[in-house]
CSV table of C-alpha atoms in Angstrom, one decimal:
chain,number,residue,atom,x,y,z
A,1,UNK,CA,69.0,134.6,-114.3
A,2,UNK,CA,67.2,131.6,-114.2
A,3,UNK,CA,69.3,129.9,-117.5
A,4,UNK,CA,72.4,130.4,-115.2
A,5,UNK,CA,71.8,128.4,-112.9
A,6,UNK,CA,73.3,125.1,-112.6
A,7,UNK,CA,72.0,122.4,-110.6
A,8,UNK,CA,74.1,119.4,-110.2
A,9,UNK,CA,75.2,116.5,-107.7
A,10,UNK,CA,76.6,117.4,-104.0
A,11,UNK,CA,80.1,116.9,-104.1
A,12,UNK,CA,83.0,116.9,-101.1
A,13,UNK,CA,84.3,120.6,-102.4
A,14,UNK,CA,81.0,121.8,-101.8
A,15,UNK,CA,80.9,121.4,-97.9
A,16,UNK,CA,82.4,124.4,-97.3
A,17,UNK,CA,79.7,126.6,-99.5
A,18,UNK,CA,77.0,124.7,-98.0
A,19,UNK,CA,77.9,125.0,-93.9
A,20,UNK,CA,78.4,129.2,-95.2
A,21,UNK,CA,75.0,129.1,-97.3
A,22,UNK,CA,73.1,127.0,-93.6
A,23,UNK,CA,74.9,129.6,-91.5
A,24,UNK,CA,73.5,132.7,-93.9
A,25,UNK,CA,70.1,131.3,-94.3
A,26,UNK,CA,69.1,129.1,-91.1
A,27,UNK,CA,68.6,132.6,-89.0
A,28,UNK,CA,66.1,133.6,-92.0
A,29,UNK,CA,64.0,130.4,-91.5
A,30,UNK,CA,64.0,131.1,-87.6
A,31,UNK,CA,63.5,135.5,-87.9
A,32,UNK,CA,61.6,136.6,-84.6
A,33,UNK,CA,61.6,133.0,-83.6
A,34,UNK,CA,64.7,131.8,-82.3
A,35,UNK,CA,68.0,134.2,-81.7
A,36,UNK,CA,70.4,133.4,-84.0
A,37,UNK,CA,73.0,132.8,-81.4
A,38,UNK,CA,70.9,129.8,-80.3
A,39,UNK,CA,71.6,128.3,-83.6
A,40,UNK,CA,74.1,125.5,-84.5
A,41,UNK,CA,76.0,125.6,-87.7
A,42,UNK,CA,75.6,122.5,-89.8
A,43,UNK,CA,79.1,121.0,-88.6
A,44,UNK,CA,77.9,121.2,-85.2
A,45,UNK,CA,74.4,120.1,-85.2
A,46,UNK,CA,75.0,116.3,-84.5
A,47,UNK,CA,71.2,116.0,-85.3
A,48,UNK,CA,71.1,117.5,-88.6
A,49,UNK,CA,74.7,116.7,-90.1
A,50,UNK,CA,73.4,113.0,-89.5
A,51,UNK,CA,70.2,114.7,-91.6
A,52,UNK,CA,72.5,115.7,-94.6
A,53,UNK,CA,75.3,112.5,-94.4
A,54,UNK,CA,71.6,110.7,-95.0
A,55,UNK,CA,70.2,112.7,-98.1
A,56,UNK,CA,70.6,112.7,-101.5
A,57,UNK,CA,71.8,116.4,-102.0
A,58,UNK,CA,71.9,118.7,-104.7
A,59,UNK,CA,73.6,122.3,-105.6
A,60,UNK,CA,72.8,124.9,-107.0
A,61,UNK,CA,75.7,126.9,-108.9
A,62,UNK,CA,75.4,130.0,-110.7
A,63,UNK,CA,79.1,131.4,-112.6
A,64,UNK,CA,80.9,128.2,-110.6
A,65,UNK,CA,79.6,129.6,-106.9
A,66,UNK,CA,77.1,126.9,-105.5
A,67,UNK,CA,74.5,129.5,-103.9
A,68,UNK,CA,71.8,127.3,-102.7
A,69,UNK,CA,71.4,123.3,-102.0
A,70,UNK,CA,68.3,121.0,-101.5
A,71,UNK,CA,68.0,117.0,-100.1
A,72,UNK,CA,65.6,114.4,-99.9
A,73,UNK,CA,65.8,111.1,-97.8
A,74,UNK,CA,63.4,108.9,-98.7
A,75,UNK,CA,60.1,111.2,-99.2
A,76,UNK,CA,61.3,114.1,-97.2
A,77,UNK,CA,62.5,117.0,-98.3
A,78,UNK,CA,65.3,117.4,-95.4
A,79,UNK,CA,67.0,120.5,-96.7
A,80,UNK,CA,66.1,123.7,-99.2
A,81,UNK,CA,68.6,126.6,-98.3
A,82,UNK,CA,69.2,129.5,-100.5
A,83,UNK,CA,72.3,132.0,-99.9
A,84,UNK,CA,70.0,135.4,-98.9
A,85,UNK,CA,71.9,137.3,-101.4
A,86,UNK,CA,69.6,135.0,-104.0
A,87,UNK,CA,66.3,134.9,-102.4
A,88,UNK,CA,63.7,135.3,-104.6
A,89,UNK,CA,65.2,134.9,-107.8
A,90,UNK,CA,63.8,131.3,-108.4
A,91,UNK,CA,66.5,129.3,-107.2
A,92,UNK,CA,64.4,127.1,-104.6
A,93,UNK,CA,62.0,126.6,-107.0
A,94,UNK,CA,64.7,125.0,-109.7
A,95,UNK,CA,66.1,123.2,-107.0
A,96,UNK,CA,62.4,121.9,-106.1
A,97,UNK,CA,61.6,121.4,-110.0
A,98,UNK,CA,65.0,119.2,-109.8
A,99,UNK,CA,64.2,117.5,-106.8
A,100,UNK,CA,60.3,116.7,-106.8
A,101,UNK,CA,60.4,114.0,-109.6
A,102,UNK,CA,63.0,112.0,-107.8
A,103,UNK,CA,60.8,111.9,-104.8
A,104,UNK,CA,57.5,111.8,-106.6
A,105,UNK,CA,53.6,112.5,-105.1
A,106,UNK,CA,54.6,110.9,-101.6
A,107,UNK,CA,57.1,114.1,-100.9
A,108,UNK,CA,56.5,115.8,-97.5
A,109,UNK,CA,58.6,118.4,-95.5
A,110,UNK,CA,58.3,120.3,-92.0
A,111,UNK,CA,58.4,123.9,-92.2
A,112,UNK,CA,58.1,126.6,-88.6
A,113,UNK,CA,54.6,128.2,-89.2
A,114,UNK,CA,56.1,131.5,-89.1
A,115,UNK,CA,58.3,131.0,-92.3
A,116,UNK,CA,55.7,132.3,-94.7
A,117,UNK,CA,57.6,132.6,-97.5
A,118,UNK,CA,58.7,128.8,-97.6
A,119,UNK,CA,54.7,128.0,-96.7
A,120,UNK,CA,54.1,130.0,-100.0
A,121,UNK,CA,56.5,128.2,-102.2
A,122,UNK,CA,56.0,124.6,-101.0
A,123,UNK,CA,52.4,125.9,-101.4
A,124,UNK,CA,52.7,126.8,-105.5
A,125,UNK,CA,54.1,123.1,-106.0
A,126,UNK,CA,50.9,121.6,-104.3
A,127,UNK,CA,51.9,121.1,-101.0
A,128,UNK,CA,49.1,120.9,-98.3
A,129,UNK,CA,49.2,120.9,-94.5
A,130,UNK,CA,49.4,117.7,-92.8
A,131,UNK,CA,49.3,118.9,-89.6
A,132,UNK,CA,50.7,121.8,-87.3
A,133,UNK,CA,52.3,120.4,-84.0
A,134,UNK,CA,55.0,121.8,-81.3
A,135,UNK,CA,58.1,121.1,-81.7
A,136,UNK,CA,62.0,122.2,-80.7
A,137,UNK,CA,65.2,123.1,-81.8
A,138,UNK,CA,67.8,123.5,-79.3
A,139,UNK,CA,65.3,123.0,-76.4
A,140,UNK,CA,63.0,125.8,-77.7
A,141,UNK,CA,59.8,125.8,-78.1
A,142,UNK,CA,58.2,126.0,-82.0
A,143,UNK,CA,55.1,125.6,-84.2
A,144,UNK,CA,56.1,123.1,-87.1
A,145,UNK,CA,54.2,122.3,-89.9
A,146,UNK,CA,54.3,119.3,-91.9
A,147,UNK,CA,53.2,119.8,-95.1
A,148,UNK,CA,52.7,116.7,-97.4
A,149,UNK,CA,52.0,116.4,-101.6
A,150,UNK,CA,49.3,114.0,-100.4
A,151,UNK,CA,48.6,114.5,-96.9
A,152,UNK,CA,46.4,111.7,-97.1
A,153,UNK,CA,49.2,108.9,-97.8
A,154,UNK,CA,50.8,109.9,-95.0
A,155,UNK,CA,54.0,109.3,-96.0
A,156,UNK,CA,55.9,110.2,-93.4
A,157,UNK,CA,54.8,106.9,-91.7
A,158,UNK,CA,56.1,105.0,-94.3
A,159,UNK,CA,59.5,103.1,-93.4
């Protein structure tokens, strides 16, 4: 599985795959946290499409479907979305293995405290947590985490 999968470049034909792979997998990130109705898709989250138009984005393709993508701006990691039909087959972590070196030790991310299974893989590539705060999405209340390479650096500080 893992040899078939591509990883390459965002290009403009992809926005379609990625908006349908955010719409699949954005309820997953929020489960027992936040209704899925009260989630935007990418197009329509002013917020986060600003997010995306300002990261360097990668795909994921396996037989010439893109099935997962992954950003960075700057140090953060601003997007890792996997289609749920792929979920634990090892795409995040090629993505991440892809992504990490272009970012280096100063990467950092924010993850809800409830998604454990992201917690657990950002935790495998040395991730630590930063910090826990509140935060919101769409005026509701969540626990965020910011988890950080080397917390210590602080990087997300850095301009």
């Amino acid at each position: 599985m893992d040899s078939d999968i591509i990883i390459r470049g965002y290009e403009n034909k992809d926005w379609e795959n990625v908006c349908d792979i955010f719409t699949k997998a954005k309820p997953e990130e929020f489960r027992g946290v936040i209704a899925g109705e009260n989630i935007l898709p990418l197009q329509k989250d002013a917020e986060i499409l600003k997010l995306f138009q300002n990261s360097d984005i990668y795909v994921a393709e396996m037989y010439n479907n893109v099935i997962a993508f992954a950003g960075y701006s700057k140090y953060l990691i601003s997007f890792l979305f996997v289609n749920p039909e792929y979920c634990r087959r090892g795409v995040a972590t090629k993505l991440l293995q892809h992504i990490l070196p272009m970012i280096g030790n100063q990467a950092w991310l924010l993850v809800l405290k409830t998604n454990l299974a992201a917690i657990s893989l950002y935790n495998r590539f040395g991730f630590d947590t930063a910090e826990e705060f509140n935060g919101s999405y769409n005026d509701i209340e969540v626990v965020v985490l910011r988890l950080a390479l080397s917390p210590q650096l602080k990087p997300w500080l850095l301009k």
